[in-house]
Amino acid sequence: MRNLITGNELCARAAIDAGCRFFAGYPITPASAIFANLVRELPRRGGVAMSSPDEISAIAYCIGASLRGIPSMTATSGPGWCLMSESVGYALMAEVPVVIAVVQRLGPSTGGATAGAQGDIGLVSEAVSGGYRFPIFSPSTAAECYTDTLRAFYWAERLRSPVVLLSDKEVASTAEVVDDEALPALVSPGRSEWRGGPVGYRTYAFEKEEDVPLFAPVGGSAKVTATGSAHDQAGLLRKNDPETLGVMRHLQAKIDAAEPELGRVDFDYQEGATTLVLSYGVSARASRDAVAQARSMGRRVSLGVLRTLFPLPVTALHAGLAGIERVVIPEENHGGLYRNAVLSALGKREVVGVNRVGALIRPEEILDAII
Amino acid sequence: MQSSEPAPAPFLADCALPYCKGCGHSLVVRSLADAMQQSGLAPEHLCIVSDIGCVGLIDRLFPTVHTVHTTHGRSTAFATGLAVADGALCGGRTRFVVVIGDGGSTIGLLHLVAAAQLNVDVTVVLHNNHVYGMTGGQASGMSPEDWNTVTTPDGNPLLPLDMMGILRAAGAGYLARELATSRSLTGRLVEAMAHPGFSLVEVIEVCTAFGTKLNRLTGPEVRALAERTGEPLGLREQRLGRRHYAEVARPPDEPTETGTRVQSRVVVASALKAPLRVVVAGTAGERVQSAAALCARLATAAGLYATQKNDNLVTQGTGYSLSEMILSPSPIHYTGIDAPDAILAVSADGWNTVRGLARTLAPGGVILVDDTIPGVPEGLPALVRLPLRREAGRDDAALAALAWLLARTGALPPQALADAAVATHGEKAAGAVRAIAWGAAEANRGGD
Ligand SMILES: Cc1ncc(C[n+]2csc(CCOP(=O)(O)OP(=O)(O)O)c2C)c(N)n1
């Protein structure tokens, strides 16, 4: 059935469909609708949705619940994300699955609660010390908010990692038409669990560095030793010894190894095009219109909509960049936060940014950059 | 006669303790291990959630219970999430024991307050050595007045926080203060872990690396210090009967299917050939956004594409309220409205917000403004003034304006909008139905 619905509502619905059973949140525009929807729906579906007194607590509650074995999620915007970032590092280091929906709004600081932006790409992707890159997905439509929330849970659970669903005010809170029947079903395999009984479990055991350690819940029969400090495979505090250094490499290796599978760019190719418009989120929508206009004027141009921002979707990009000489990257921030991050994957091609802060980038501005 | 029961495995590892010589943390760890053994809980049903600081070196000392080593000050919050999930979703068999310093307790004070307020099954063992030990003896919020620390060389000018008082006010059901050297400590910890809900034991010690040296303190003086810095030692609070958050949050056994949202099921056809971009503006609380939503849902049911986004003052209940809506026969990507086909202003708040858009009106566009709004330049192109508020009423003026637009453009039959209002609001839609009929009739009369 066709419905008029927002991305935030579909994000909440997808969380439930993906098996989320714990949500903790602190209100912030434009993310609050996720919270409100889950407070209403989650208890009816066997879960808990609770308020926290701040965002530091919200994510800590989620990580706690996830350590107990419960798929968990929180939702916030830039200011709340800043408070959460210490614990995001914890989730990465302690290998705890957790999904964080970050609905961007205008910054810096309190900025504009009801104004859109794509200004938190750097804040989110570089939140964790040491250059670690956890998966960040970026929907550009309400329907994609659904799909990418499913993907976020799938990869958080599979990789034992924090995953961010990075949307923006326009994409998340504009109601648009979505056909229920067209929404995909992605069955999450859940975490790979330890089934070896009470003896012999090691919280961070792996053979190859890209392997994901088996999960056992705190409170189960196998003793868990979880930690956010540098540790060996047993979870005991250590630094500088070879095993610990291996764990430190493993934390990124397991994510990088999944890149070919979790990296996603939706391409709309045109035969013979040498220009590619590469965008994400709200700006991808204007890009679609700009590309259509350019084509109607006889220009050859391809479009790539990034559904994975990080780890850089190099496999998908590599395929999509064949024959491309010029890449136009529209995004609603100063200086091109993603443009600078993706540069290394674009080789020697000419790269042009289309940027604006505080208002939507219009299709005409992108068209100007295409032609 | 020898008991045939095997002695429970000792909770404490057979290894040297990592703390400084004479540090009270060693005594607390031994008491905690004894208390765990006496509690009768199986190790798998116990979890130590440790903070950062010297207190956080505990993991390897307890080789059989679960341990979660967290970040500075946040241990109580991690434990709260664990305890709510355990209690509400996993049968609630686990006891979570937070091990935290006075430093962690002050940077993470809100988490202690929240855990007490939620009344989660968490026992906090607050190791109060009166300084930040691990970082080198700086003053904490619980350092005694006049106390010499690395950061208060002339004596601490502040009074120490009264943790008992703070947490009692937050609803804590079990509170106690004990010296690390006290024989009562183990018993207190057993009581605290058996207490249903939140409990906290503040253990008084002095940091041997910094506290004793800088303050020339001897062992026997610690009791006097404890009595000077807070409530008397011993049991300070024991109340039962408060609800546990985990019980409140426990979902019903049988999942109930979610009620599907009421969507307009009215079957209509649209004559729309090109996108119609509409800005409708009025005053918060006068159902501007819900009128636009009704219209956009009708368009959706009619097989059109639609987008709707709302804006209002951050205060939400006052000032302007507006909706930007696009109805289109083809998919909509860019949702900005740079050249509106219609500007509908149903109140002065609304007009003052959208008046600037008048110069961006698309060719063939129209501006409809309530006729009581002052200061509307009569020379505006395509301006229509109608008594929207008088005829439709404050709360249905936006619907009347939209009905007028639908009738004028042929985008959707206004009657279908009225049917949708009835389908959504039932009998309460009588006013809306009248407003829609009036708006449509005005358009058909060529009401401009
Ligand atoms: C966010 C943050 N700020 C500061 C620190 C540095 N730090 C580590 S331990 C500590 C103080 C520990 O004091 P306390 O909690 O009293 O425990 P103790 O070492 O005395 O046992 C501080 C400030 C940190 N780890 N994280």
Short mmCIF file of N, CA and C and ligand atoms in Angstrom, two decimals, chain A residues 86, chain B residues 25 52-55 72 101-104 129 131-135, ligand 1:
data_model
loop_
_atom_site.label_atom_id
_atom_site.label_comp_id
_atom_site.label_asym_id
_atom_site.label_seq_id
_atom_site.Cartn_x
_atom_site.Cartn_y
_atom_site.Cartn_z
N GLU A 86 32.43 9.64 23.10
CA GLU A 86 33.34 8.84 23.93
C GLU A 86 32.87 7.38 23.98
N HIS B 25 41.65 0.10 48.66
CA HIS B 25 41.02 -0.67 47.57
C HIS B 25 41.22 -2.17 47.79
N ILE B 52 36.83 3.89 35.50
CA ILE B 52 38.24 4.16 35.24
C ILE B 52 38.86 4.75 36.51
N GLY B 53 40.09 4.42 36.76
CA GLY B 53 40.77 4.86 37.97
C GLY B 53 41.45 3.64 38.56
N CYS B 54 42.09 3.81 39.70
CA CYS B 54 42.70 2.64 40.34
C CYS B 54 41.64 1.58 40.60
N VAL B 55 40.43 2.03 40.88
CA VAL B 55 39.32 1.10 41.11
C VAL B 55 39.07 0.19 39.92
N HIS B 72 35.32 6.57 32.16
CA HIS B 72 35.40 7.28 33.43
C HIS B 72 34.06 7.94 33.80
N GLY B 101 35.18 5.20 41.83
CA GLY B 101 35.86 6.06 42.79
C GLY B 101 35.05 7.31 43.10
N ASP B 102 35.60 8.14 43.97
CA ASP B 102 34.92 9.42 44.24
C ASP B 102 35.01 10.31 43.01
N GLY B 103 36.10 10.19 42.25
CA GLY B 103 36.21 10.96 41.01
C GLY B 103 35.15 10.54 40.02
N GLY B 104 35.04 9.25 39.77
CA GLY B 104 34.04 8.73 38.85
C GLY B 104 32.63 9.09 39.29
N ASN B 129 38.33 7.56 48.28
CA ASN B 129 39.66 7.81 48.85
C ASN B 129 39.96 9.32 48.84
N VAL B 131 40.39 11.59 46.70
CA VAL B 131 41.13 12.24 45.60
C VAL B 131 41.00 11.41 44.33
N TYR B 132 41.40 12.02 43.21
CA TYR B 132 41.62 11.26 41.99
C TYR B 132 42.95 10.54 42.17
N GLY B 133 42.90 9.25 42.42
CA GLY B 133 44.13 8.52 42.70
C GLY B 133 44.96 8.31 41.44
N MET B 134 44.36 7.74 40.44
CA MET B 134 45.14 7.31 39.28
C MET B 134 45.82 8.46 38.55
N THR B 135 45.19 9.63 38.56
CA THR B 135 45.79 10.74 37.81
C THR B 135 46.75 11.56 38.67
C1 LIG C 1 36.66 11.52 30.32
C2 LIG C 1 37.89 11.29 31.13
N1 LIG C 1 38.43 12.32 31.81
C3 LIG C 1 39.54 12.12 32.53
C4 LIG C 1 40.13 10.90 32.59
C5 LIG C 1 41.39 10.71 33.37
N2 LIG C 1 41.20 9.98 34.62
C6 LIG C 1 41.54 8.68 34.71
S1 LIG C 1 41.30 8.06 36.25
C7 LIG C 1 40.76 9.56 36.82
C8 LIG C 1 40.39 9.80 38.24
C9 LIG C 1 40.16 8.58 39.00
O1 LIG C 1 39.82 8.94 40.32
P1 LIG C 1 38.74 8.11 41.09
O2 LIG C 1 37.55 7.94 40.25
O3 LIG C 1 38.52 8.75 42.39
O4 LIG C 1 39.39 6.66 41.25
P2 LIG C 1 40.79 6.24 41.95
O5 LIG C 1 41.86 6.32 40.91
O6 LIG C 1 41.02 7.21 43.07
O7 LIG C 1 40.55 4.86 42.39
C10 LIG C 1 40.75 10.50 35.81
C11 LIG C 1 40.32 11.89 36.01
C12 LIG C 1 39.54 9.85 31.85
N3 LIG C 1 40.03 8.60 31.82
N4 LIG C 1 38.43 10.08 31.13
#
